Each structure stands twice: as structure tokens, then as C-alpha cells.
PDB file of C-alpha atoms in Angstrom:
ATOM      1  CA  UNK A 253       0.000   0.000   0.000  1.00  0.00           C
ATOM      2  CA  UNK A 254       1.106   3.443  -0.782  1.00  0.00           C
ATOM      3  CA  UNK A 255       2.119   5.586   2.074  1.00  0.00           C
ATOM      4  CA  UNK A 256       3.140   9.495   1.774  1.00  0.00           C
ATOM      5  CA  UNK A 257       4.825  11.063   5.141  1.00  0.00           C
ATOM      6  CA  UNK A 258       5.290  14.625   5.218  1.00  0.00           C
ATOM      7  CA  UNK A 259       8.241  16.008   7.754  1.00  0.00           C
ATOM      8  CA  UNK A 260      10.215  19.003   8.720  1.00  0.00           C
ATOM      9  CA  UNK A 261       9.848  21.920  11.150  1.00  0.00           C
ATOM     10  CA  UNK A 262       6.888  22.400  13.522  1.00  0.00           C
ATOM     11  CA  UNK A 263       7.904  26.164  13.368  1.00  0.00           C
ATOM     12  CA  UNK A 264       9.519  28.388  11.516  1.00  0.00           C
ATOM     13  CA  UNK A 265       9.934  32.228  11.571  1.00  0.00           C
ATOM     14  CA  UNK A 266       8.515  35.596   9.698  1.00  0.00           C
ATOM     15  CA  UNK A 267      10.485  36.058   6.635  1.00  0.00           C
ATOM     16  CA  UNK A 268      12.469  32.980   6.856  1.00  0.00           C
ATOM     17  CA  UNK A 269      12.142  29.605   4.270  1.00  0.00           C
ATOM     18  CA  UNK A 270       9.783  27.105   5.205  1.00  0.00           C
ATOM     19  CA  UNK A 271      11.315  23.207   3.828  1.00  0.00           C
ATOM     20  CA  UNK A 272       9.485  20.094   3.850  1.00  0.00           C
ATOM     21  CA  UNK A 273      10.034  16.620   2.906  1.00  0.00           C
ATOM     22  CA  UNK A 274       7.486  14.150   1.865  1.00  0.00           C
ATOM     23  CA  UNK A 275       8.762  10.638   1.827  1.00  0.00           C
ATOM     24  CA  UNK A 276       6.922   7.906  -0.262  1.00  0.00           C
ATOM     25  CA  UNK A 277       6.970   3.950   0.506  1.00  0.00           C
ATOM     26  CA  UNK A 278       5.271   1.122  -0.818  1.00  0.00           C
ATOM     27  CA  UNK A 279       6.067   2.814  -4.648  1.00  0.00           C
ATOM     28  CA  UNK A 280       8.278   4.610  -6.783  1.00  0.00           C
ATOM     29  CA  UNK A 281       7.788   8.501  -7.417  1.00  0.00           C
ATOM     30  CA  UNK A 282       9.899   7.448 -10.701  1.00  0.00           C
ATOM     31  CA  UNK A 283       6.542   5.947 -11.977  1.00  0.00           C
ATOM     32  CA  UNK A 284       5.555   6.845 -15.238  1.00  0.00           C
ATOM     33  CA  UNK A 285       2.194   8.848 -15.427  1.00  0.00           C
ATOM     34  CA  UNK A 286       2.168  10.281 -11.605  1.00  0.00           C
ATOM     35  CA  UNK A 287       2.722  13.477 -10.290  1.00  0.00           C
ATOM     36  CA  UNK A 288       3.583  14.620  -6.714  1.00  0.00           C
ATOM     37  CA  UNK A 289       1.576  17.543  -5.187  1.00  0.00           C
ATOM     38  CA  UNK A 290       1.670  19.845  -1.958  1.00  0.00           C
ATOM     39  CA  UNK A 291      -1.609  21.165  -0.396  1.00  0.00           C
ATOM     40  CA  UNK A 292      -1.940  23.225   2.337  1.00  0.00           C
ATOM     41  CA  UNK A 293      -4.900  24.132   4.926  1.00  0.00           C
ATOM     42  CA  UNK A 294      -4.599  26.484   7.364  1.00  0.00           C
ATOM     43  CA  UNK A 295      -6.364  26.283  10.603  1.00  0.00           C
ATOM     44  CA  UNK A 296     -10.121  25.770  10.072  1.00  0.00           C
ATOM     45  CA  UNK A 297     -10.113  26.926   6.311  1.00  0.00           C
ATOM     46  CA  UNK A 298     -10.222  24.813   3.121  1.00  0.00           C
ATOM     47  CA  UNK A 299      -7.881  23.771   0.887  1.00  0.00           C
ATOM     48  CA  UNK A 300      -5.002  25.249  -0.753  1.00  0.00           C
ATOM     49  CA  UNK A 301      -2.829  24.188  -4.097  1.00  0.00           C
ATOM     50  CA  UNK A 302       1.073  24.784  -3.844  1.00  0.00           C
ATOM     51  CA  UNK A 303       2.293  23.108  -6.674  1.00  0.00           C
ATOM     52  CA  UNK A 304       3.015  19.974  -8.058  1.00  0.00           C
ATOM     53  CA  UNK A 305       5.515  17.653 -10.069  1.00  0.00           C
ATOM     54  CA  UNK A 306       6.101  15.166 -12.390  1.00  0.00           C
ATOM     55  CA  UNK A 307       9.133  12.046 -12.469  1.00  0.00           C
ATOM     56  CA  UNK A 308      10.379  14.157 -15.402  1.00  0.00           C
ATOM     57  CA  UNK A 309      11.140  17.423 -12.912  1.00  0.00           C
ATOM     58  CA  UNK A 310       8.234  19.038 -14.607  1.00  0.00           C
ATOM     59  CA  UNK A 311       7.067  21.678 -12.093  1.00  0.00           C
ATOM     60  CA  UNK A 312       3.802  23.142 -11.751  1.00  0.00           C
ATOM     61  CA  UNK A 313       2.419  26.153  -9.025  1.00  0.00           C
ATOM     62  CA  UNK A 314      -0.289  28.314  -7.958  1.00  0.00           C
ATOM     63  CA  UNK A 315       0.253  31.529  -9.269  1.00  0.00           C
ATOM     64  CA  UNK A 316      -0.370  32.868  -6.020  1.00  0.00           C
ATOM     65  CA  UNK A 317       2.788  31.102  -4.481  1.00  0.00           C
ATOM     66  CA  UNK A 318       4.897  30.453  -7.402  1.00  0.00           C
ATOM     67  CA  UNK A 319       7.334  33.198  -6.761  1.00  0.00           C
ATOM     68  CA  UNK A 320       7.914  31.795  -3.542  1.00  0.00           C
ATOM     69  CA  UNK A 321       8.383  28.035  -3.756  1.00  0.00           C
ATOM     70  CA  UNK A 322      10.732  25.104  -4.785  1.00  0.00           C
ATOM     71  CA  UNK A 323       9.955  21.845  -5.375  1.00  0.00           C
ATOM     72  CA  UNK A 324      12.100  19.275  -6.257  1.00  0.00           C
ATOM     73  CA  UNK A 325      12.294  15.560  -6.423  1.00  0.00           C
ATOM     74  CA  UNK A 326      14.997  12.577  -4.766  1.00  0.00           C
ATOM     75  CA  UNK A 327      14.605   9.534  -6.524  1.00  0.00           C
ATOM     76  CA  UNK A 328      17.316   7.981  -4.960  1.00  0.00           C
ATOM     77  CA  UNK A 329      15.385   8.812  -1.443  1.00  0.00           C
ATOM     78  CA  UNK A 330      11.996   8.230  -2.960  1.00  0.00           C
ATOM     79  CA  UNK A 331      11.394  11.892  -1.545  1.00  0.00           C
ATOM     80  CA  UNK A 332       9.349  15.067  -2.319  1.00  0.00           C
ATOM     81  CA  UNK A 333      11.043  18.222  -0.976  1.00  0.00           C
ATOM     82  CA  UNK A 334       8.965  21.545  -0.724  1.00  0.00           C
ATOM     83  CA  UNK A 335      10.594  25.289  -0.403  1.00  0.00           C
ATOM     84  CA  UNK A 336       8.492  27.964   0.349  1.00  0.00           C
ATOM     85  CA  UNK A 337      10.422  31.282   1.295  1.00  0.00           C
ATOM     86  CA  UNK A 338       9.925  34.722   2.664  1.00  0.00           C
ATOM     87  CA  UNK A 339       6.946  33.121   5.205  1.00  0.00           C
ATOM     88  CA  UNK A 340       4.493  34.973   7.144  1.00  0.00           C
ATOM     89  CA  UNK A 341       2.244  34.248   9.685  1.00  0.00           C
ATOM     90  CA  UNK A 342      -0.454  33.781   6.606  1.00  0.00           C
ATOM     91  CA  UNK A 343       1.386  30.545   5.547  1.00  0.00           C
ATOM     92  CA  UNK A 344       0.653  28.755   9.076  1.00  0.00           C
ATOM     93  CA  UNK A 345      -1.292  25.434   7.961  1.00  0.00           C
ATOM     94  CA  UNK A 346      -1.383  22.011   7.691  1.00  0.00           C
ATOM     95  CA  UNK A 347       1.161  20.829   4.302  1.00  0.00           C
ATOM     96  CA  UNK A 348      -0.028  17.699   2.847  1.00  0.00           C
ATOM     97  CA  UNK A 349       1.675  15.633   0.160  1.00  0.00           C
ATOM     98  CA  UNK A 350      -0.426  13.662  -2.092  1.00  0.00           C
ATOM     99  CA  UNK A 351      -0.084  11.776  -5.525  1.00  0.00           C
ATOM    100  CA  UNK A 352      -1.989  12.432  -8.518  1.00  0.00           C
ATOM    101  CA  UNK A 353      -2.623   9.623 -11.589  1.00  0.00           C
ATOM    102  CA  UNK A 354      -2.267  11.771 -14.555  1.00  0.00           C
ATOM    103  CA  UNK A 355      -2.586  15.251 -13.103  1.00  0.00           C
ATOM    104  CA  UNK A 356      -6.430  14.780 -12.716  1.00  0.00           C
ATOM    105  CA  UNK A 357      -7.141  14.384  -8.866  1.00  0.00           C
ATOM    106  CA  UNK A 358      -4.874  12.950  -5.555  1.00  0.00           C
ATOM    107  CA  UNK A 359      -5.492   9.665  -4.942  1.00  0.00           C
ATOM    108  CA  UNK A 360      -3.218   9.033  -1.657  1.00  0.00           C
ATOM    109  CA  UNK A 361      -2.533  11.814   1.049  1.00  0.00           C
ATOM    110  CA  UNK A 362       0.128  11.883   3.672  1.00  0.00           C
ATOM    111  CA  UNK A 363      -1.287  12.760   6.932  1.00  0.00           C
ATOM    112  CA  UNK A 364      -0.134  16.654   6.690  1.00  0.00           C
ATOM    113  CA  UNK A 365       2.386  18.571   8.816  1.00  0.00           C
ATOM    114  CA  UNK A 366       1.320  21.570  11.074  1.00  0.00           C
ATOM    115  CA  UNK A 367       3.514  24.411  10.023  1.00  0.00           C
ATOM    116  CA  UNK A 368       3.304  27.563  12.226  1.00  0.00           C
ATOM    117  CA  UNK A 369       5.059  30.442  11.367  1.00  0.00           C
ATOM    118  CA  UNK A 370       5.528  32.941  14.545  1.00  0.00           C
ATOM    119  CA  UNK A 371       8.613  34.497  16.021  1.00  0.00           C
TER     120      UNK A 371
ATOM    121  CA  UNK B 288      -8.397  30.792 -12.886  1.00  0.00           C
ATOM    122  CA  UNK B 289     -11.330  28.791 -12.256  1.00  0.00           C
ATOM    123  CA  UNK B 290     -13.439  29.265  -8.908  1.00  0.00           C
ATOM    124  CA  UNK B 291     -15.529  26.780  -7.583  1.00  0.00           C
ATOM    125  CA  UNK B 292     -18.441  27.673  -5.202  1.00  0.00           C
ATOM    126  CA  UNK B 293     -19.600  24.994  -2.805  1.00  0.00           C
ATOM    127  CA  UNK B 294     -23.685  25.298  -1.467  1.00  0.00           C
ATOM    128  CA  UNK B 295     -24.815  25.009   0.849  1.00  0.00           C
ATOM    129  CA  UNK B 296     -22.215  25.827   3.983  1.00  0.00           C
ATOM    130  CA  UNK B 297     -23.884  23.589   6.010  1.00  0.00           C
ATOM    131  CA  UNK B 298     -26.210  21.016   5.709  1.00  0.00           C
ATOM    132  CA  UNK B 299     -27.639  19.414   8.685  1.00  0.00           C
ATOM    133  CA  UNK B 300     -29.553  15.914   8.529  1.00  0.00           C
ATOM    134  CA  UNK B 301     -30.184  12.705  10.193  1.00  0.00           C
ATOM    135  CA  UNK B 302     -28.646   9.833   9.738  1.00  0.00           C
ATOM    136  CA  UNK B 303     -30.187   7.873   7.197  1.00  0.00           C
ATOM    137  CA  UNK B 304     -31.225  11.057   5.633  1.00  0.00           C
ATOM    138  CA  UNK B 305     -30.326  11.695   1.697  1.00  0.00           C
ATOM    139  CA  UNK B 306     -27.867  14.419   1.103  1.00  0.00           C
ATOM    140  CA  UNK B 307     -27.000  17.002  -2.005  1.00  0.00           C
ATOM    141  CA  UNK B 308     -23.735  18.854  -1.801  1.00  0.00           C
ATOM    142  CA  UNK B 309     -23.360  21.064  -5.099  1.00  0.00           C
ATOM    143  CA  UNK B 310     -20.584  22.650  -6.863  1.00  0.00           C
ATOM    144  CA  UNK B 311     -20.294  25.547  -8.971  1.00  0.00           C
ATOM    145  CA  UNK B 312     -17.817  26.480 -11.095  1.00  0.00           C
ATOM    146  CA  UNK B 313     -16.767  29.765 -12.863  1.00  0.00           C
ATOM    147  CA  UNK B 314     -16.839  28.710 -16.415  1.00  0.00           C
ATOM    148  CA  UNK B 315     -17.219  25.038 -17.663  1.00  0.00           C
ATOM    149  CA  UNK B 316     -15.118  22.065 -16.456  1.00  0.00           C
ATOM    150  CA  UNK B 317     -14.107  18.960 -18.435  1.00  0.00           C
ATOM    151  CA  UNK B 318     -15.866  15.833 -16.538  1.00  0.00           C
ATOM    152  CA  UNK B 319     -12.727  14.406 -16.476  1.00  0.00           C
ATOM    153  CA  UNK B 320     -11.918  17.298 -13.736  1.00  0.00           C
ATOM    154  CA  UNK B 321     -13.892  17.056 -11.257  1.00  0.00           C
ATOM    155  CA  UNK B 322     -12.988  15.608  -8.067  1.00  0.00           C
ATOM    156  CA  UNK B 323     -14.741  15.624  -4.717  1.00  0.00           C
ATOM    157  CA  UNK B 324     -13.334  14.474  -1.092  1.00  0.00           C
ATOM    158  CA  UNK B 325     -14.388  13.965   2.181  1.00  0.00           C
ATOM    159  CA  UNK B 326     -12.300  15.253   5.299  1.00  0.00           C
ATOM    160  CA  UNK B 327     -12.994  14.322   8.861  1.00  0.00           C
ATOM    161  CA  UNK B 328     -11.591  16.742  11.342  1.00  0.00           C
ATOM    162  CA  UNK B 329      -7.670  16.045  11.978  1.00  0.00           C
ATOM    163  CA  UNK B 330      -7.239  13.429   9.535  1.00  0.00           C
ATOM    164  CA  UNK B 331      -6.447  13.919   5.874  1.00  0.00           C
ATOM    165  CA  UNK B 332      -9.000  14.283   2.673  1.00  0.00           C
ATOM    166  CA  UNK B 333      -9.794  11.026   1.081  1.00  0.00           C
ATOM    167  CA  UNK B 334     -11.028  10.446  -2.553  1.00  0.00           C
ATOM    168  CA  UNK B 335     -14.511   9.950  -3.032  1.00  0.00           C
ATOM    169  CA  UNK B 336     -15.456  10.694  -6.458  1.00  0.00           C
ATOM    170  CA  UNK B 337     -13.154  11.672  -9.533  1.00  0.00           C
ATOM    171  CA  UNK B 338     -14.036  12.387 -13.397  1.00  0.00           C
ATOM    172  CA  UNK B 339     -17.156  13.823 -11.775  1.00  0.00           C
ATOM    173  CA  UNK B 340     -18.965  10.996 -11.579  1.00  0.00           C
ATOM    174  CA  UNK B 341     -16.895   7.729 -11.005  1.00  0.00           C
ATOM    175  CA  UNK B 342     -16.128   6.305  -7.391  1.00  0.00           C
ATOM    176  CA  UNK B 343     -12.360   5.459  -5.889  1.00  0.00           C
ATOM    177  CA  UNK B 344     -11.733   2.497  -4.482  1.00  0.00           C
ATOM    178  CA  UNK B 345     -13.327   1.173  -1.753  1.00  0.00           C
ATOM    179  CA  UNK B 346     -16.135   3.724  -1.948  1.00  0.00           C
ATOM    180  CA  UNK B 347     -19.354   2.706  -0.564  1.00  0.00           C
ATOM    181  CA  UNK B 348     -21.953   2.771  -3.428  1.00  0.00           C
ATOM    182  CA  UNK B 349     -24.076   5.888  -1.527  1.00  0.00           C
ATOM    183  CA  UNK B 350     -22.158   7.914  -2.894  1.00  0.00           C
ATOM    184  CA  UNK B 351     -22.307   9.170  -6.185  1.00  0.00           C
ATOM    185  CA  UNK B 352     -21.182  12.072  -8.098  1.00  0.00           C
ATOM    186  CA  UNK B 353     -23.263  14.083 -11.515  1.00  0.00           C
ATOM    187  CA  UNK B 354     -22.832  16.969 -13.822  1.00  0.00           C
ATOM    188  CA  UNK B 355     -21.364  18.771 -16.079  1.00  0.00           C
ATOM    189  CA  UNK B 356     -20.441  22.119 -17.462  1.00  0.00           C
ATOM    190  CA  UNK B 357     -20.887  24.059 -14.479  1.00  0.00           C
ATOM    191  CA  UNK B 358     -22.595  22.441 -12.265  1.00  0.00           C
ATOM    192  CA  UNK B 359     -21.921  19.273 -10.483  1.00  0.00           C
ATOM    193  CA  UNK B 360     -23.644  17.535  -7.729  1.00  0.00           C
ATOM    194  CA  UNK B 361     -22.189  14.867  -5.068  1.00  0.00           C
ATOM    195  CA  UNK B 362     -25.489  13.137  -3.720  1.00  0.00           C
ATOM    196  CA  UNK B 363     -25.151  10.367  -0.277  1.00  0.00           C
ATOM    197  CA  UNK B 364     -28.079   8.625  -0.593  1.00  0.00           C
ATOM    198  CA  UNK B 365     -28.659   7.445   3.105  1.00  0.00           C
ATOM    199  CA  UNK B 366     -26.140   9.267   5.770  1.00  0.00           C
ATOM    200  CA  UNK B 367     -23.916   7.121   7.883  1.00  0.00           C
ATOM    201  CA  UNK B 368     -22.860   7.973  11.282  1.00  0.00           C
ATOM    202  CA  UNK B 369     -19.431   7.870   9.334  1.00  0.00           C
ATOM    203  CA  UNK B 370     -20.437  10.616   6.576  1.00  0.00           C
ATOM    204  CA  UNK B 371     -20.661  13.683   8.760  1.00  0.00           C
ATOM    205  CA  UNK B 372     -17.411  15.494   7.537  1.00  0.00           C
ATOM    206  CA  UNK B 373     -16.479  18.326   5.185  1.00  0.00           C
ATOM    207  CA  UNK B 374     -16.731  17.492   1.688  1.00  0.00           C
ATOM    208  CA  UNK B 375     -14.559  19.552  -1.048  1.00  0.00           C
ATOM    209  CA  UNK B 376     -15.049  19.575  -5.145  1.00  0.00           C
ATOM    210  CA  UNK B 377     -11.831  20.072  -6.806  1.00  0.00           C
ATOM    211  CA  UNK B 378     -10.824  21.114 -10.578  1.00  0.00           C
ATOM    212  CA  UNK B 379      -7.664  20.654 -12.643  1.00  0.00           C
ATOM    213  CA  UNK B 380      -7.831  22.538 -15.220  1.00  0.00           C
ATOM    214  CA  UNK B 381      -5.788  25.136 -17.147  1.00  0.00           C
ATOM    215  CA  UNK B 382      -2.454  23.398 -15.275  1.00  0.00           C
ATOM    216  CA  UNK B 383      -3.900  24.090 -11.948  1.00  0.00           C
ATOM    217  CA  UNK B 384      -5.718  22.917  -9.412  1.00  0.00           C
ATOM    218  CA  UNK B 385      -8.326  24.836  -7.552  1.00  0.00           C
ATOM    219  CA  UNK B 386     -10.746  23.375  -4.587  1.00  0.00           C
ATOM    220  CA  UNK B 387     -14.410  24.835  -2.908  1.00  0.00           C
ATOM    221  CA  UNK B 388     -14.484  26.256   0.106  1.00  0.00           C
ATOM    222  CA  UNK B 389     -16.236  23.362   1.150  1.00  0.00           C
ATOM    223  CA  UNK B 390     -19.709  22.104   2.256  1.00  0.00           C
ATOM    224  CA  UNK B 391     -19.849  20.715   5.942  1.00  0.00           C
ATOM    225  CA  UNK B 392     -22.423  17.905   6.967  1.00  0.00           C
ATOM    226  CA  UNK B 393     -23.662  17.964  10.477  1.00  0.00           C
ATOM    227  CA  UNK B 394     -25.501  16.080  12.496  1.00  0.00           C
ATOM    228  CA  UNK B 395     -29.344  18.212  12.889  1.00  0.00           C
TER     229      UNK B 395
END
């Protein structure tokens, strides 16, 4: 079964870079026709598209963030890493990693990461 | 970008009631789009529904997902104990992905 296991600070500071790692087991984020996606929810709100990417190293973002994040892939660690700099306390949320068949919807989540961003 | 608007906010019912969550979108959405989810509270969103109108796996069959264009509708057709959660639409379109704001179901 696929797992997805998000990790990385529980806090980070204003203005400073936010950096998560998503680590996949039970399959290979080298597989052909999936794509590896952050979304975020901050506390009590909905849901929130980073960006995603494909084995290739295709990226993809929200144009609302995509001046402000990274992400790259390991595929000798079978890991997702996410960037997201200059924070402020409006990027405080839950980060999830999920996986998407053929960019269309996220089939398995990781269980999400509370990020809080305060001095 | 394409919005999606989620009605209503809320919807309370019993269990064993039938519930209609629907989702508007800004301009039209390819089926093959449309995602919708279900999150409890502290645990992450599962997949209920994608291409608007075909279950995941392991999906019981009250659930079920219609529409097109604009509008799409996820319908439970007898409530669980299990089914009061927030349930989300999602689109992928135009090399993004946007989701509603989200329709909660509560217990009346």
C-alpha cells in the first residue's frame, strides 16, 4: 500500500524559508504517469494548491505562491522536498503531500504537517 | 483561474437522511476534472469521487457524483454515522488545481 509522510519543522519564523520533505513507501515517485503535489490548509479553512511535479522534474504552481516556492524531487530517497520562502504568519497550515494519476485528482494523502510560522 | 463555489455551507440531517452537496464552477469544467473528497476533522482528505462521476476504491456505493459544465452535484443517498465530515469539489484545469471552500455535513 502506498504511504506518503510529510516532515520538517513544527515552526519556523517571519520572513524565513519554510522546507518540507514528503517521503513515499510502498512505490516509486519514478513511476511513469504520476505526479507529486503539496496542499496546504490552514487552521479551520479549506484547501489550498502549492504546486506539483512530475518524475520528469516538470514543475507546476499556484500563481499565487509560485514566486515563492521550490519543489524538487529525490529519486534515490523516494522523496518530495517543498521550499516555500519569505513566510508569514499567513502561511501557518497544515502541508499535505499527495499523488496524482495523470494530473487529474490525488489519490493518496500523507497525513499533513502543522507548520506555524511565529517568532 | 477557475473558482468553484460549494452550497450550501452547512447542511444538517439525520442519519439515514439523503444528502445534495453542489458545486459551482466559474466557467465550464471537463468531466474528467472534477474531483470531490471527504475530510474528517484532523485526519487527511480522502477520494470519493473523480471524473465527476466515477467512485475510488473502496467507496461505498451511496455515494455518487453528476454533472457537467458548471454544475456538479455529489449526492449520499442514506447518511452514515461515518459521513458527517467536510466534503470539497476540486478542478484541474488550465495546469492548476483549484478546490471549494467546502460544504460541511452535520448532524441536525
Amino acid at each position: 500500500q502506498l504511504q506518503l509522510q510529510e516532515s520538517g519543522p513544527g515552526l519556523v519564523k517571519p520572513s524565513e524559508t519554510l522546507s518540507l520533505t514528503c517521503t513515499v513507501s510502498g512505490g516509486s515517485i519514478s513511476s511513469s504517469g504520476y505526479y507529486w503535489g503539496w496542499i496546504r490548509q490552514p487552521p479551520g479553512k479549506g484547501l489550498d494548491w502549492i504546486g506539483s511535479i512530475y518524475s520528469s522534474g516538470s514543475t507546476y504552481f499556484n500563481p499565487s505562491l509560485k514566486t515563492r516556492v521550490t519543489i524538487s524531487v529525490d529519486m534515490s530517497k523516494n522523496q518530495i522536498s517543498l521550499t516555500l520562502s519569505s513566510v508569514t504568519a499567513a502561511d501557518t497550515a497544515v502541508y499535505y503531500c499527495a499523488r496524482s494519476p495523470d494530473w487529474y485528482y490525488f489519490d493518496f494523502w500523507g497525513q499533513g504537517t502543522l507548520v506555524t510560522v511565529s517568532s | 483561474e477557475i473558482v468553484l463555489t460549494q452550497s450550501p455551507g452547512t447542511l444538517s440531517l439525520s442519519p439515514g437522511e439523503r444528502a445534495t452537496l453542489s458545486c459551482r464552477a466559474s466557467q465550464s469544467v471537463s468531466s474528467s476534472y472534477l474531483a470531490w473528497y471527504q475530510q474528517i476533522p484532523g485526519q487527511a482528505p480522502r477520494l470519493l469521487i473523480y471524473g465527476a462521476s466515477s467512485r475510488a476504491t473502496g467507496i461505498p456505493d451511496r455515494f455518487s457524483g453528476s454533472g457537467s459544465g458548471t454544475d456538479f452535484t455529489l449526492t449520499i443517498g442514506r447518511l452514515e454515522p461515518e459521513d458527517f465530515a467536510v466534503y470539497y469539489c476540486q478542478q484541474c484545469g488550465s495546469s492548476t488545481y483549484t478546490f471549494g471552500q467546502g460544504t460541511k455535513v452535520e448532524i441536525k
